[in-house]
Short mmCIF file of C-alpha atoms and ligand atoms in Angstrom, two decimals:
data_model
loop_
_atom_site.label_atom_id
_atom_site.label_comp_id
_atom_site.label_asym_id
_atom_site.label_seq_id
_atom_site.Cartn_x
_atom_site.Cartn_y
_atom_site.Cartn_z
CA UNK A 600 0.00 0.00 0.00
CA UNK A 601 1.03 3.60 -0.59
CA UNK A 602 0.10 5.77 2.38
CA UNK A 603 0.09 9.53 2.80
CA UNK A 604 0.29 10.16 6.55
CA UNK A 605 -0.26 13.70 7.82
CA UNK A 606 1.22 14.68 11.18
CA UNK A 607 3.62 11.73 11.23
CA UNK A 608 6.36 13.63 13.08
CA UNK A 609 4.27 13.84 16.26
CA UNK A 610 3.69 11.30 19.00
CA UNK A 611 1.04 8.92 17.61
CA UNK A 612 1.85 9.53 13.93
CA UNK A 613 5.52 8.55 14.35
CA UNK A 614 4.53 5.44 16.33
CA UNK A 615 2.09 4.58 13.53
CA UNK A 616 4.66 4.99 10.72
CA UNK A 617 7.25 2.90 12.60
CA UNK A 618 4.64 0.19 13.23
CA UNK A 619 3.60 0.12 9.56
CA UNK A 620 7.14 0.11 8.11
CA UNK A 621 8.21 -2.68 10.49
CA UNK A 622 5.19 -4.81 9.74
CA UNK A 623 4.50 -4.26 6.02
CA UNK A 624 7.75 -4.47 4.09
CA UNK A 625 6.09 -3.63 0.77
CA UNK A 626 4.22 -0.53 2.02
CA UNK A 627 5.44 3.04 1.33
CA UNK A 628 4.79 6.07 3.51
CA UNK A 629 4.94 9.76 2.68
CA UNK A 630 4.81 11.84 5.86
CA UNK A 631 3.29 15.31 5.32
CA UNK A 632 3.97 17.41 8.41
CA UNK A 633 4.21 21.13 9.21
CA UNK A 634 6.83 20.36 11.88
CA UNK A 635 5.29 22.59 14.54
CA UNK A 636 6.79 22.64 18.07
CA UNK A 637 5.18 19.17 18.47
CA UNK A 638 6.71 17.69 15.32
CA UNK A 639 10.08 16.24 16.23
CA UNK A 640 12.67 15.05 13.72
CA UNK A 641 14.15 12.81 16.45
CA UNK A 642 10.87 10.84 16.36
CA UNK A 643 11.72 9.89 12.76
CA UNK A 644 15.39 9.09 13.20
CA UNK A 645 15.25 5.29 13.05
CA UNK A 646 13.27 5.18 9.77
CA UNK A 647 14.21 8.58 8.28
CA UNK A 648 16.57 7.05 5.70
CA UNK A 649 14.37 4.05 4.82
CA UNK A 650 13.83 3.98 1.04
CA UNK A 651 10.11 3.33 1.62
CA UNK A 652 9.73 6.57 3.59
CA UNK A 653 9.72 10.25 2.63
CA UNK A 654 9.08 13.46 4.59
CA UNK A 655 7.35 16.44 2.97
CA UNK A 656 7.04 19.61 5.00
CA UNK A 657 3.66 21.29 4.62
CA UNK A 658 0.49 22.54 6.27
CA UNK A 659 -2.74 20.51 5.96
CA UNK A 660 -4.68 23.80 5.83
CA UNK A 661 -2.82 24.76 2.62
CA UNK A 662 -4.84 23.32 -0.28
CA UNK A 663 -2.09 23.79 -2.89
CA UNK A 664 0.54 22.06 -0.76
CA UNK A 665 -1.81 19.16 0.06
CA UNK A 666 -2.89 18.82 -3.58
CA UNK A 667 0.77 18.66 -4.67
CA UNK A 668 1.56 15.99 -2.09
CA UNK A 669 -1.46 13.90 -3.11
CA UNK A 670 -0.75 14.32 -6.83
CA UNK A 671 2.88 13.28 -6.39
CA UNK A 672 2.45 10.42 -3.94
CA UNK A 673 -0.80 8.99 -5.44
CA UNK A 674 -1.77 7.39 -2.11
CA UNK A 675 -4.11 4.45 -1.76
CA UNK A 676 -5.02 5.89 1.62
CA UNK A 677 -4.55 9.16 3.44
CA UNK A 678 -4.44 9.12 7.25
CA UNK A 679 -4.35 12.36 9.22
CA UNK A 680 -2.89 12.64 12.71
CA UNK A 681 -2.03 16.30 12.05
CA UNK A 682 -3.57 18.64 14.61
CA UNK A 683 -2.93 21.13 17.36
CA UNK A 684 -3.36 18.77 20.28
CA UNK A 685 -2.67 20.40 23.62
CA UNK A 686 -5.83 21.27 25.56
CA UNK A 687 -4.07 23.83 27.79
CA UNK A 688 -2.74 25.73 24.76
CA UNK A 689 -6.30 25.86 23.36
CA UNK A 690 -7.45 27.41 26.65
CA UNK A 691 -4.64 29.86 27.33
CA UNK A 692 -3.26 30.55 23.85
CA UNK A 693 -4.74 31.69 20.57
CA UNK A 694 -7.39 29.44 19.03
CA UNK A 695 -6.42 30.49 15.51
CA UNK A 696 -3.91 27.67 15.04
CA UNK A 697 -6.42 25.13 16.39
CA UNK A 698 -9.13 26.25 13.99
CA UNK A 699 -6.70 26.21 11.08
CA UNK A 700 -5.21 22.75 11.76
CA UNK A 701 -8.22 20.98 13.30
CA UNK A 702 -11.14 22.42 11.27
CA UNK A 703 -9.76 23.82 8.02
CA UNK A 704 -7.14 21.03 7.76
CA UNK A 705 -9.67 18.17 7.55
CA UNK A 706 -11.71 20.19 5.01
CA UNK A 707 -8.64 20.59 2.78
CA UNK A 708 -7.87 16.86 3.12
CA UNK A 709 -11.47 15.93 2.26
CA UNK A 710 -11.30 18.21 -0.76
CA UNK A 711 -8.05 16.58 -1.97
CA UNK A 712 -9.50 13.09 -1.35
CA UNK A 713 -12.51 14.02 -3.48
CA UNK A 714 -10.53 15.78 -6.22
CA UNK A 715 -7.87 13.07 -6.67
CA UNK A 716 -10.21 10.15 -5.92
CA UNK A 717 -8.09 8.85 -3.04
CA UNK A 718 -9.74 5.51 -2.14
CA UNK A 719 -9.79 6.18 1.63
CA UNK A 720 -9.18 9.06 4.08
CA UNK A 721 -8.99 8.28 7.82
CA UNK A 722 -9.39 11.34 10.04
CA UNK A 723 -7.94 10.55 13.47
CA UNK A 724 -9.95 12.22 16.20
CA UNK A 725 -10.54 12.08 19.92
CA UNK A 726 -13.15 10.94 22.45
CA UNK A 727 -13.04 14.48 23.89
CA UNK A 728 -15.58 15.54 21.23
CA UNK A 729 -18.24 13.70 23.30
CA UNK A 730 -17.72 15.96 26.33
CA UNK A 731 -17.44 14.58 29.87
CA UNK A 732 -18.89 11.68 31.84
CA UNK A 733 -19.63 11.73 35.58
CA UNK A 734 -17.59 9.52 37.92
CA UNK A 735 -20.76 7.92 39.29
CA UNK A 736 -22.37 6.90 35.98
CA UNK A 737 -21.87 3.63 34.12
CA UNK A 738 -22.27 5.28 30.71
CA UNK A 739 -19.46 5.04 28.13
CA UNK A 740 -18.99 6.98 24.89
CA UNK A 741 -20.49 5.11 21.91
CA UNK A 742 -20.14 5.96 18.23
CA UNK A 743 -23.68 7.47 18.37
CA UNK A 744 -23.04 9.60 21.49
CA UNK A 745 -23.89 13.20 20.51
CA UNK A 746 -20.99 15.64 20.33
CA UNK A 747 -20.79 17.94 23.38
CA UNK A 748 -17.20 19.25 23.43
CA UNK A 749 -16.25 21.39 26.42
CA UNK A 750 -12.61 22.23 25.74
CA UNK A 751 -11.73 24.55 22.81
CA UNK A 752 -9.38 21.82 21.49
CA UNK A 753 -12.24 19.32 21.50
CA UNK A 754 -14.63 21.79 19.86
CA UNK A 755 -12.17 22.28 16.98
CA UNK A 756 -11.70 18.51 16.58
CA UNK A 757 -15.50 18.09 16.57
CA UNK A 758 -15.71 20.76 13.86
CA UNK A 759 -13.21 18.84 11.70
CA UNK A 760 -15.10 15.57 12.28
CA UNK A 761 -18.38 17.16 11.19
CA UNK A 762 -16.77 18.55 8.04
CA UNK A 763 -15.63 14.98 7.23
CA UNK A 764 -19.14 13.66 7.88
CA UNK A 765 -20.61 16.27 5.53
CA UNK A 766 -18.18 15.30 2.73
CA UNK A 767 -19.33 11.70 2.99
CA UNK A 768 -23.04 12.59 3.20
CA UNK A 769 -22.92 15.14 0.37
CA UNK A 770 -20.23 13.89 -2.01
CA UNK A 771 -19.72 10.26 -0.90
CA UNK A 772 -16.06 11.17 -0.25
CA UNK A 773 -14.68 7.96 1.33
CA UNK A 774 -13.81 9.20 4.80
CA UNK A 775 -13.69 7.40 8.15
CA UNK A 776 -13.52 9.26 11.46
CA UNK A 777 -12.04 7.60 14.55
CA UNK A 778 -12.45 8.65 18.18
CA UNK A 779 -9.63 7.38 20.35
CA UNK A 780 -9.11 7.72 24.09
CA UNK A 781 -5.94 9.08 25.76
CA UNK A 782 -2.70 7.62 24.38
CA UNK A 783 0.57 6.85 26.16
CA UNK A 784 3.86 5.41 24.93
CA UNK A 785 7.28 6.46 23.63
CA UNK A 786 7.97 9.71 21.72
CA UNK A 787 5.24 11.79 23.42
CA UNK A 788 5.95 15.49 23.81
CA UNK A 789 6.50 16.13 27.53
CA UNK A 790 3.85 18.82 27.89
CA UNK A 791 1.38 15.91 28.12
CA UNK A 792 0.46 14.25 31.42
CA UNK A 793 2.36 10.92 31.38
CA UNK A 794 5.70 12.04 29.84
CA UNK A 795 5.57 15.25 31.89
CA UNK A 796 5.24 13.17 35.07
CA UNK A 797 8.11 10.90 33.99
CA UNK A 798 10.37 13.85 33.03
CA UNK A 799 9.70 15.66 36.31
CA UNK A 800 10.07 12.56 38.46
CA UNK A 801 13.37 11.64 36.78
CA UNK A 802 14.65 15.16 37.58
CA UNK A 803 13.20 15.15 41.15
CA UNK A 804 11.00 18.12 40.27
CA UNK A 805 7.48 18.79 41.59
CA UNK A 806 4.82 16.94 39.59
CA UNK A 807 1.75 19.09 38.94
CA UNK A 808 -1.59 17.43 39.69
CA UNK A 809 -4.65 19.34 38.50
CA UNK A 810 -7.27 19.90 41.25
CA UNK A 811 -8.10 16.83 43.33
CA UNK A 812 -6.37 14.47 40.85
CA UNK A 813 -9.51 12.35 40.50
CA UNK A 814 -9.96 13.03 36.79
CA UNK A 815 -10.39 9.76 34.93
CA UNK A 816 -8.94 8.96 31.52
CA UNK A 817 -9.21 5.72 29.52
CA UNK A 818 -5.57 4.96 28.62
CA UNK A 819 -4.48 3.19 25.44
CA UNK A 820 -0.94 2.44 24.25
CA UNK A 821 -0.05 4.28 21.00
CA UNK A 822 0.85 0.92 19.42
CA UNK A 823 -2.70 -0.27 19.99
CA UNK A 824 -4.00 2.91 18.38
CA UNK A 825 -1.69 2.15 15.42
CA UNK A 826 -2.97 -1.41 15.05
CA UNK A 827 -6.57 -0.17 15.15
CA UNK A 828 -5.88 2.26 12.28
CA UNK A 829 -4.11 -0.54 10.38
CA UNK A 830 -7.26 -2.68 10.72
CA UNK A 831 -9.45 0.18 9.48
CA UNK A 832 -7.18 0.59 6.44
CA UNK A 833 -8.06 -2.98 5.54
CA UNK A 834 -11.61 -3.44 6.84
CA UNK A 835 -13.00 0.03 7.62
CA UNK A 836 -16.17 1.17 5.86
CA UNK A 837 -16.18 4.71 4.43
CA UNK A 838 -18.75 6.96 6.09
CA UNK A 839 -18.49 4.99 9.36
CA UNK A 840 -17.20 6.24 12.69
CA UNK A 841 -15.12 4.01 14.99
CA UNK A 842 -14.30 4.38 18.69
CA UNK A 843 -10.89 3.12 19.83
CA UNK A 844 -10.04 2.46 23.48
CA UNK A 845 -8.51 -0.30 25.63
CA UNK A 846 -11.12 -0.36 28.44
CA UNK A 847 -8.62 1.06 30.88
CA UNK A 848 -10.07 3.83 33.07
CA UNK A 849 -7.62 5.24 35.61
CA UNK A 850 -7.57 8.37 37.77
CA UNK A 851 -4.65 10.76 37.34
CA UNK A 852 -3.58 10.10 40.94
CA UNK A 853 -3.47 6.34 40.30
CA UNK A 854 -1.31 6.83 37.19
CA UNK A 855 1.11 9.21 38.95
CA UNK A 856 1.47 6.78 41.89
CA UNK A 857 2.19 3.89 39.51
CA UNK A 858 4.83 5.97 37.70
CA UNK A 859 6.49 7.08 40.96
CA UNK A 860 6.68 3.48 42.15
CA UNK A 861 8.21 2.37 38.83
CA UNK A 862 10.77 5.17 39.01
CA UNK A 863 11.52 4.59 42.70
CA UNK A 864 10.50 8.16 43.61
CA UNK A 865 8.61 9.56 46.59
CA UNK A 866 4.96 10.66 46.51
CA UNK A 867 6.11 13.90 48.13
CA UNK A 868 6.95 15.08 44.57
CA UNK A 869 3.20 15.39 43.87
CA UNK A 870 2.07 19.00 43.94
CA UNK A 871 -1.59 19.98 43.56
CA UNK A 872 -1.93 22.97 41.22
CA UNK A 873 -4.73 25.26 40.11
CA UNK A 874 -7.25 23.23 38.15
CA UNK A 875 -7.79 23.50 34.40
CA UNK A 876 -10.91 25.64 33.79
CA UNK A 877 -13.94 23.50 32.89
CA UNK A 878 -11.83 20.34 33.31
CA UNK A 879 -13.70 17.27 31.95
CA UNK A 880 -14.13 14.81 34.83
CA UNK A 881 -14.10 11.49 33.02
CA UNK A 882 -13.70 9.99 29.55
CA UNK A 883 -14.46 6.32 28.82
CA UNK A 884 -14.84 4.60 25.48
CA UNK A 885 -16.90 1.64 24.30
CA UNK A 886 -14.82 -0.07 21.56
CA UNK A 887 -17.17 -2.99 20.91
CA UNK A 888 -17.63 -2.03 17.25
CA UNK A 889 -13.95 -2.22 16.23
CA UNK A 890 -13.40 -5.24 18.50
CA UNK A 891 -16.15 -7.09 16.61
CA UNK A 892 -14.06 -6.50 13.47
CA UNK A 893 -11.16 -8.40 15.06
CA UNK A 894 -9.10 -5.66 16.74
CA UNK A 895 -7.47 -6.83 19.98
CA UNK A 896 -5.31 -4.36 21.96
CA UNK A 897 -1.94 -5.67 23.09
CA UNK A 898 -2.26 -3.63 26.31
CA UNK A 899 -5.82 -3.96 27.68
CA UNK A 900 -6.57 -2.93 31.28
CA UNK A 901 -4.86 -5.97 32.84
CA UNK A 902 -1.63 -5.20 30.94
CA UNK A 903 -1.59 -1.46 31.65
CA UNK A 904 1.18 -1.81 34.21
CA UNK A 905 3.34 -3.68 31.66
CA UNK A 906 2.67 -1.02 28.99
CA UNK A 907 3.42 1.79 31.39
CA UNK A 908 6.61 0.11 32.63
CA UNK A 909 7.84 -0.32 29.05
CA UNK A 910 7.06 3.35 28.43
CA UNK A 911 9.01 4.43 31.52
CA UNK A 912 11.96 2.29 30.43
CA UNK A 913 11.89 3.89 26.98
CA UNK A 914 12.20 7.40 28.48
CA UNK A 915 14.96 6.18 30.83
CA UNK A 916 16.92 4.58 27.99
CA UNK A 917 16.48 7.23 25.28
CA UNK A 918 18.58 9.90 26.87
CA UNK A 919 19.38 11.73 23.60
CA UNK A 920 15.64 12.22 22.93
CA UNK A 921 14.91 13.23 26.52
CA UNK A 922 17.85 15.66 26.78
CA UNK A 923 16.93 17.31 23.44
CA UNK A 924 13.45 18.00 24.79
CA UNK A 925 14.65 19.11 28.21
CA UNK A 926 16.42 22.01 26.51
CA UNK A 927 13.03 23.22 25.20
CA UNK A 928 11.70 24.22 28.61
CA UNK A 929 9.72 27.14 27.17
CA UNK A 930 7.57 24.67 25.23
CA UNK A 931 6.73 22.55 28.28
CA UNK A 932 3.27 23.53 29.39
CA UNK A 933 3.85 27.16 30.34
CA UNK A 934 0.24 27.40 31.55
CA UNK A 935 0.32 25.36 34.74
CA UNK A 936 0.12 27.55 37.83
CA UNK A 937 1.14 26.19 41.20
CA UNK A 938 -1.22 27.11 43.99
N1 NAD B 1087 -2.50 12.15 22.22
C1 NAD B 1087 -3.66 11.60 22.51
O1 NAD B 1087 -3.86 11.10 23.62
C2 NAD B 1087 -4.76 11.55 21.48
C3 NAD B 1087 -5.93 10.83 21.77
C4 NAD B 1087 -6.92 10.74 20.80
C5 NAD B 1087 -6.76 11.35 19.58
N2 NAD B 1087 -5.62 12.06 19.32
C6 NAD B 1087 -5.49 12.67 18.00
O2 NAD B 1087 -4.40 12.01 17.37
C7 NAD B 1087 -3.70 12.91 16.52
C8 NAD B 1087 -2.22 12.90 16.87
O3 NAD B 1087 -2.06 13.30 18.23
P1 NAD B 1087 -0.60 13.42 18.87
O4 NAD B 1087 -0.77 13.34 20.32
O5 NAD B 1087 0.32 12.49 18.18
O6 NAD B 1087 -0.24 14.90 18.47
P2 NAD B 1087 1.17 15.67 18.48
O7 NAD B 1087 0.87 17.05 18.96
O8 NAD B 1087 2.20 14.88 19.18
O9 NAD B 1087 1.58 15.72 16.93
C9 NAD B 1087 0.88 16.48 16.00
C10 NAD B 1087 1.66 16.46 14.70
O10 NAD B 1087 0.91 17.19 13.72
C11 NAD B 1087 1.76 18.14 13.09
N3 NAD B 1087 0.91 19.27 12.69
C12 NAD B 1087 0.28 20.15 13.49
N4 NAD B 1087 -0.41 21.04 12.74
C13 NAD B 1087 -0.20 20.71 11.44
C14 NAD B 1087 -0.65 21.23 10.21
N5 NAD B 1087 -1.43 22.32 10.16
N6 NAD B 1087 -0.26 20.64 9.05
C15 NAD B 1087 0.56 19.54 9.09
N7 NAD B 1087 1.02 19.01 10.23
C16 NAD B 1087 0.63 19.57 11.41
C17 NAD B 1087 2.79 18.51 14.12
O11 NAD B 1087 3.98 19.03 13.52
C18 NAD B 1087 3.02 17.15 14.80
O12 NAD B 1087 3.99 16.40 14.09
C19 NAD B 1087 -4.37 14.26 16.70
O13 NAD B 1087 -5.27 14.46 15.66
C20 NAD B 1087 -5.12 14.13 18.02
O14 NAD B 1087 -6.26 14.95 18.04
C21 NAD B 1087 -4.63 12.17 20.24
#
């Protein structure tokens, strides 16, 4: 297969490309990425010189650049991980970049899919578009759960998802939208919760915990997200929506405690900080639909500890990657206020 992957220099995109190149020796990947602060050339180092791989720098909101990339690479499928992804930046920074990447970007990709008759476009999205669940309810997010985004990031992702839906409904453009829960694994930018905790713990720095720390997220390893997208490339039905999660709800406090134990650090490093405004209490995904198609996560709930331990070991062993990011302190979540 010839794939055009957008946003492949980020966390999940780079894990996806590595997974695909290792598993499918006759598949080619063109990575179209703007290389924002979150796009990291070190994420691409081990496959950067592979003859089956090519990087093209460009913005998914730029129709001419996307058209050129599609025309030249003639992909059998386009998969987009490209987005502005940090919730705190969408709250405290300008929303312009989020609207451009997360709303206009998917529209441009739909347009190129339609114009060049790309057989399949997979728009990678988030469960945050469904809003928040209460801690005391049994309900999970289903594919039919109505959108109710609370965070500006989530609202922009929901906008992009709806644009994709409209292209399928109106033009029969072959697009699939996925809603995945929170990812963890190697190569994640350390402004995000798990790598930030690991970075700070390794340096014996205070670990910020928002509010009471009882926010619940449904954690999935990035490799499991990659294998779910791989399955959809082969068996996904255009116009359908798929939820992806590993049935692994954990509170932030539980995850931080597990990480501190793995790193041999004291809980005294935990520091409660001013809460995120409008913080969504709980996300939880029902993945029955994709599981019925044969997708099995390698790290379901009972293997979370193993997945997390492997992740910790990766950050401990990959000192070049970690040190390169440590020097970019200004990019590391400047919005957290201690209090
Ligand atoms: N991280 C998670 O837990 C999670 C969970 C569910 C869904 N998602 C979705 O998965 C996708 C990837 O998330 P991630 O955590 O790997 O993100 P990331 O921030 O690590 O990487 C984003 C990548 O997109 C690129 N990019 C940003 N704007 C671009 C643009 N306009 N044009 C081209 N490239 C652009 C960046 O350079 C970077 O390489 C996103 O769409 C996100 O919404 C993430």
